[in-house]
């Protein structure tokens, strides 16, 4: 089971960075990390990232039971998505759910984001698939996401946003930003006639590197 060193500090730093990079607005989205004891640290619902402190973070067990929360703080309503990811993938230490504009455009169109930039597959494992639709807050959001995440670092949540997984919050935030930037670039490339695919064997090689790094993160 992968876990994150100093998970509280790592989650808070990534939350501030996510806001600074414009990947979320206000209180939307959420970040979690797995602790050495298997419990999870997650950002609370309805607290602005700009004002968030370590005390605001919530600790839950692997079933979502609250173990530690300051007065008035509760785990995000989207916590079930995080729980499903940790239950399915033992080799991840962090999950980030966000609503970045360009990636969400693809999520609304139910279109995958192709791995058409060199080395994209090194960081993401291949094209970023879109899940089947499930209403927010239902367990199916999690189970659908797990299917779309197989062998990948991220998946589009249909008609909603993005989820990304990896060893640590800073790495998962990097994937989130990379997917968002690629969605914007692909959209632009389509206006120019559409992206030219990278040869399959090249992307397969990149995906192999992703698979290696996933089990041996740096
Ligand atoms: Zn959401």
mmCIF file of N, CA and C and ligand atoms in Angstrom, residues 29-30 78 97-99 136 160-161, ligand 1:
data_model
loop_
_atom_site.group_PDB
_atom_site.id
_atom_site.type_symbol
_atom_site.label_atom_id
_atom_site.label_comp_id
_atom_site.label_asym_id
_atom_site.label_seq_id
_atom_site.Cartn_x
_atom_site.Cartn_y
_atom_site.Cartn_z
ATOM 1 N N UNK A 29 -13.798 21.128 -6.057
ATOM 2 C CA UNK A 29 -12.721 20.149 -6.149
ATOM 3 C C UNK A 29 -12.242 19.720 -4.767
ATOM 4 N N UNK A 30 -11.377 18.715 -4.725
ATOM 5 C CA UNK A 30 -10.866 18.236 -3.442
ATOM 6 C C UNK A 30 -9.619 17.381 -3.630
ATOM 7 N N UNK A 78 -17.779 14.658 -2.271
ATOM 8 C CA UNK A 78 -17.218 13.843 -3.340
ATOM 9 C C UNK A 78 -16.191 12.843 -2.810
ATOM 10 N N UNK A 97 -9.494 15.664 -7.302
ATOM 11 C CA UNK A 97 -10.662 15.870 -8.148
ATOM 12 C C UNK A 97 -10.807 17.369 -8.396
ATOM 13 N N UNK A 98 -10.981 17.749 -9.657
ATOM 14 C CA UNK A 98 -11.024 19.178 -10.000
ATOM 15 C C UNK A 98 -12.017 19.421 -11.136
ATOM 16 N N UNK A 99 -12.263 20.698 -11.406
ATOM 17 C CA UNK A 99 -13.213 21.085 -12.463
ATOM 18 C C UNK A 99 -12.557 22.074 -13.428
ATOM 19 N N UNK A 136 -23.749 13.072 -9.598
ATOM 20 C CA UNK A 136 -22.803 13.441 -8.539
ATOM 21 C C UNK A 136 -23.263 12.934 -7.182
ATOM 22 N N UNK A 160 -18.974 16.512 -15.635
ATOM 23 C CA UNK A 160 -18.611 16.977 -14.297
ATOM 24 C C UNK A 160 -17.198 17.559 -14.230
ATOM 25 N N UNK A 161 -16.169 16.772 -14.468
ATOM 26 C CA UNK A 161 -14.812 17.293 -14.303
ATOM 27 C C UNK A 161 -13.763 16.226 -14.490
HETATM 28 ZN ZN1 LIG B 1 -16.732 17.809 -8.505
#
